[in-house]
Tab-separated table of C-alpha atoms in Angstrom:
chain	number	residue	atom	x	y	z
M	154	MET	CA	15.465	-11.335	12.892
M	155	PHE	CA	12.671	-8.984	13.850
M	156	TYR	CA	12.096	-5.376	12.895
M	157	VAL	CA	11.117	-3.039	15.685
M	158	VAL	CA	9.019	-1.123	13.201
M	159	SER	CA	9.291	-1.956	9.538
M	160	LEU	CA	8.403	1.051	7.415
M	161	ALA	CA	7.186	-1.153	4.610
M	162	VAL	CA	4.098	0.533	3.168
M	163	LEU	CA	3.305	4.216	3.559
M	164	SER	CA	1.467	4.699	0.292
M	165	HIS	CA	-0.787	7.682	-0.364
M	166	THR	CA	-3.803	5.416	-0.682
M	167	THR	CA	-3.340	3.519	2.566
M	168	PHE	CA	-2.292	6.564	4.528
M	169	VAL	CA	-5.060	8.890	3.430
M	170	ASN	CA	-7.826	6.356	3.956
M	171	HIS	CA	-6.329	4.461	6.878
M	172	PRO	CA	-2.892	2.897	7.013
M	173	ASN	CA	-2.542	-0.836	7.232
M	174	GLN	CA	-0.543	-1.227	10.425
M	175	THR	CA	-0.087	-4.942	9.745
M	176	SER	CA	2.361	-4.036	7.005
M	177	LEU	CA	4.168	-1.559	9.263
M	178	ILE	CA	4.571	-3.336	12.576
M	179	GLN	CA	6.431	-6.635	12.675
M	180	GLY	CA	7.639	-8.822	15.513
M	181	SER	CA	6.964	-8.688	19.250
M	182	GLU	CA	9.210	-5.664	19.738
M	183	GLY	CA	7.310	-3.872	17.006
M	184	ILE	CA	4.019	-4.494	18.781
M	185	VAL	CA	5.433	-3.081	22.019
M	186	TRP	CA	6.681	-0.018	20.111
M	187	SER	CA	3.363	0.556	18.373
M	188	GLU	CA	1.355	0.315	21.571
M	189	SER	CA	3.408	3.115	23.131
M	190	HIS	CA	2.993	5.493	20.180
M	191	THR	CA	-0.337	7.153	19.494
M	192	GLY	CA	-2.194	5.682	16.544
M	193	TRP	CA	0.339	3.065	15.522
M	194	SER	CA	-1.183	0.096	17.345
M	195	PHE	CA	-3.112	-2.562	15.462
M	196	ASP	CA	-6.720	-1.669	14.597
M	197	SER	CA	-6.276	1.844	15.937
M	198	PRO	CA	-9.318	4.040	15.211
M	199	ILE	CA	-7.226	7.212	15.503
M	200	PRO	CA	-7.021	9.231	12.257
M	201	HIS	CA	-3.559	9.170	10.718
M	202	CYS	CA	-3.111	12.914	11.195
M	203	GLN	CA	-3.146	12.325	14.953
M	204	TRP	CA	-0.500	9.614	14.921
M	205	SER	CA	2.777	10.205	16.735
M	206	GLY	CA	5.267	11.875	14.425
M	207	ILE	CA	2.728	12.742	11.725
M	208	THR	CA	1.645	16.265	10.801
M	209	CYS	CA	-1.012	17.066	8.218
M	210	ARG	CA	-2.411	20.047	6.386
M	211	ILE	CA	-6.043	20.286	5.360
M	212	GLY	CA	-6.564	21.203	1.742
M	213	LEU	CA	-9.215	21.025	-0.946
M	214	ASN	CA	-9.384	18.332	-3.593
M	215	GLY	CA	-12.196	18.851	-6.080
M	216	GLY	CA	-14.059	20.989	-3.577
M	217	ALA	CA	-13.800	18.411	-0.792
M	218	GLU	CA	-11.553	18.721	2.239
M	219	GLN	CA	-8.647	16.292	2.327
M	220	SER	CA	-5.852	15.837	4.844
M	221	VAL	CA	-2.378	15.772	3.336
M	222	ILE	CA	0.615	14.432	5.228
M	223	THR	CA	3.306	17.116	5.272
M	224	VAL	CA	5.658	15.921	8.015
M	225	ILE	CA	6.941	12.541	9.180
M	226	ARG	CA	9.186	13.132	12.168
M	227	LEU	CA	10.349	10.063	14.119
M	228	PRO	CA	13.937	10.757	15.228
M	229	ASN	CA	15.641	8.186	17.458
M	230	GLY	CA	12.406	6.254	17.352
M	231	GLY	CA	13.584	2.651	17.472
M	232	LEU	CA	12.777	2.079	13.798
M	233	SER	CA	14.580	-0.565	11.782
M	234	GLY	CA	14.343	-1.855	8.248
M	235	THR	CA	14.605	-0.006	4.949
M	236	ILE	CA	13.139	3.285	3.768
M	237	PRO	CA	10.007	2.390	1.789
M	238	THR	CA	9.752	3.478	-1.817
M	239	GLU	CA	6.046	4.150	-1.196
M	240	LEU	CA	7.023	7.373	0.584
M	241	GLY	CA	7.374	8.803	-2.896
M	242	LEU	CA	3.587	8.651	-3.213
M	243	LEU	CA	3.154	11.205	-0.422
M	244	SER	CA	3.307	14.116	-2.839
M	245	GLY	CA	2.628	16.724	-0.145
M	246	LEU	CA	5.481	15.620	2.114
M	247	GLU	CA	7.661	18.555	3.167
M	248	GLU	CA	9.772	17.041	5.933
M	249	LEU	CA	11.096	13.533	6.462
M	250	THR	CA	13.125	13.188	9.653
M	251	LEU	CA	14.183	9.662	10.586
M	252	LYS	CA	17.614	10.353	12.041
M	253	GLY	CA	19.088	8.059	14.657
M	254	ASN	CA	17.242	4.923	13.540
M	255	LEU	CA	18.547	1.583	12.313
M	256	LEU	CA	17.644	2.133	8.682
M	257	ARG	CA	19.686	0.120	6.216
M	258	GLY	CA	19.903	0.160	2.441
M	259	SER	CA	19.958	3.152	0.127
M	260	ILE	CA	17.915	6.335	-0.233
M	261	PRO	CA	15.123	5.385	-2.649
M	262	ARG	CA	14.899	7.421	-5.826
M	263	GLU	CA	11.214	7.863	-4.996
M	264	VAL	CA	12.191	9.841	-1.887
M	265	ALA	CA	14.668	11.915	-3.884
M	266	GLY	CA	11.801	12.538	-6.300
M	267	LEU	CA	9.508	14.230	-3.745
M	268	LYS	CA	8.840	17.657	-5.229
M	269	ASN	CA	7.708	19.513	-2.098
M	270	LEU	CA	10.392	18.314	0.300
M	271	HIS	CA	12.234	21.045	2.213
M	272	THR	CA	13.938	18.930	4.913
M	273	LEU	CA	15.442	15.460	4.607
M	274	ASP	CA	17.190	14.344	7.787
M	275	LEU	CA	18.560	10.804	7.762
M	276	THR	CA	21.561	11.507	9.971
M	277	ASP	CA	23.173	8.665	11.913
M	278	CYS	CA	21.393	5.697	10.379
M	279	LEU	CA	22.944	2.675	8.645
M	280	LEU	CA	22.375	3.856	5.094
M	281	THR	CA	24.550	2.670	2.247
M	282	GLY	CA	24.226	2.875	-1.522
M	283	THR	CA	25.058	5.796	-3.766
M	284	LEU	CA	24.195	9.432	-3.117
M	285	PRO	CA	21.315	10.425	-5.428
M	286	GLN	CA	22.569	13.069	-7.830
M	287	ILE	CA	19.174	14.650	-8.364
M	288	PHE	CA	16.641	15.731	-5.748
M	289	GLU	CA	13.523	16.928	-7.515
M	290	SER	CA	12.320	19.476	-4.966
M	291	PRO	CA	13.090	23.105	-5.879
M	292	ASN	CA	12.309	23.937	-2.230
M	293	LEU	CA	14.810	21.630	-0.524
M	294	GLU	CA	16.688	23.603	2.136
M	295	LYS	CA	18.159	21.001	4.478
M	296	LEU	CA	19.862	17.836	3.265
M	297	LEU	CA	21.226	16.092	6.356
M	298	LEU	CA	22.751	12.701	5.585
M	299	GLY	CA	25.814	12.623	7.827
M	300	GLU	CA	27.146	9.600	9.730
M	301	ASN	CA	26.121	6.897	7.293
M	302	GLY	CA	27.904	4.713	4.741
M	303	ILE	CA	26.782	6.545	1.610
M	304	GLN	CA	29.091	6.202	-1.374
M	305	GLY	CA	29.561	7.953	-4.694
M	306	ASN	CA	30.523	11.481	-5.664
M	307	PHE	CA	29.400	14.791	-4.283
M	308	PHE	CA	26.858	16.374	-6.618
M	309	HIS	CA	28.072	16.713	-10.175
M	310	GLU	CA	24.677	16.938	-11.916
M	311	ASP	CA	24.367	20.729	-12.022
M	312	THR	CA	20.789	20.675	-13.341
M	313	SER	CA	19.337	19.163	-10.158
M	314	PRO	CA	16.414	21.345	-8.942
M	315	HIS	CA	17.543	21.307	-5.309
M	316	LEU	CA	20.862	23.023	-5.954
M	317	GLN	CA	19.367	26.501	-6.197
M	318	SER	CA	17.404	26.236	-2.944
M	319	VAL	CA	19.538	24.172	-0.562
M	320	LYS	CA	20.970	26.047	2.415
M	321	GLU	CA	22.496	23.290	4.517
M	322	VAL	CA	24.236	20.146	3.293
M	323	ASN	CA	25.730	17.707	5.783
M	324	LEU	CA	27.382	14.630	4.329
M	325	GLU	CA	30.154	14.211	6.878
M	326	LYS	CA	31.336	10.758	7.967
M	327	ASN	CA	30.339	8.912	4.815
M	328	LEU	CA	32.259	7.141	2.034
M	329	LEU	CA	32.124	9.791	-0.674
M	330	THR	CA	34.953	9.876	-3.212
M	331	GLY	CA	35.958	11.945	-6.235
M	332	THR	CA	36.346	15.703	-6.496
M	333	LEU	CA	34.207	18.765	-5.944
M	334	HIS	CA	32.768	20.287	-9.094
M	335	GLY	CA	32.882	24.059	-9.338
M	336	SER	CA	29.928	24.187	-11.732
M	337	THR	CA	27.741	22.454	-9.148
M	338	LEU	CA	28.848	24.707	-6.318
M	339	LEU	CA	28.145	27.795	-8.413
M	340	LYS	CA	24.514	26.686	-8.656
M	341	MET	CA	24.187	26.570	-4.863
M	342	GLN	CA	23.597	30.286	-4.401
M	343	GLN	CA	21.640	29.864	-1.140
M	344	LEU	CA	24.216	27.610	0.517
M	345	GLU	CA	25.137	28.559	4.083
M	346	THR	CA	26.605	25.339	5.502
M	347	LEU	CA	28.549	22.612	3.714
M	348	SER	CA	29.996	19.772	5.793
M	349	LEU	CA	31.953	17.054	4.008
M	350	SER	CA	34.498	16.042	6.658
M	351	GLU	CA	35.649	12.435	7.054
M	352	ASN	CA	35.086	11.341	3.460
M	353	GLU	CA	37.565	10.322	0.757
M	354	ILE	CA	37.143	13.420	-1.405
M	355	SER	CA	40.337	14.447	-3.154
M	356	GLY	CA	41.656	17.037	-5.575
M	357	VAL	CA	41.730	20.817	-5.553
M	358	ILE	CA	39.076	22.753	-3.666
M	359	PRO	CA	37.301	24.958	-6.246
M	360	GLY	CA	37.901	28.132	-4.276
M	361	LYS	CA	36.546	30.512	-6.914
M	362	ALA	CA	33.204	28.731	-6.935
M	363	LEU	CA	33.021	28.710	-3.142
C-alpha cells in the first residue's frame, strides 16, 4: 500500500528551518503529486512559506524576523494517511483545511490543542475515533467535521474554550450518539449554524438552551 502524500512530520522545527520532504512523500504516486505542487518535491530549495497550500505571517522572535505558518489549506488534494500529531507544534496555525482527502484515524489531541486555530475543516475524509470534547482555541469559529465516521457524544464538557467563540459546527453524517446537553449549548453564545443530521443522537432537544 502506498500513500499519495503521507503527512507524517510537520513539526515546528522541520517546517521553520526546512521541512524534510522524505518523511512527507512516500511511494511513486506521492512523488508524482509532489512534483506537481510548488515546493513539495524532494530537495526543493523553495522556502516553506511559498509551498502550495501554505500561508505564513512574518513576526518577530527576540528581535529577529521569523516566518510563522498560519494556514495549511490542501482541500481535495489527493492526500492519504493519518493526521500527524506534529501539527500541534505549529503554535501559530489558524486554519487547517484538509477536506476531501483520504485521511484515516482520529483527530489527534495535539490538533485539538492548537490555541490559535479559528478554522478546522476535515469534511468528507475517512476519520474515525471519538470526537474531542475540548478544543483549546478560544478563537475557534468554524468546526467542520461532517461526512466522516466520528463517534462519541456531542460536546458535554462545558468548560471547553472553543464553546464561547464557535459560530459554525457541522458534524452531520457521522456516528455520534447520546443526547444534547443544554449546559453546553448555553455556552455557545456565538453559534449561528449547528448541523447534526444523520447521526444517532436521541432524547429531548433542549429547546430552552437553543
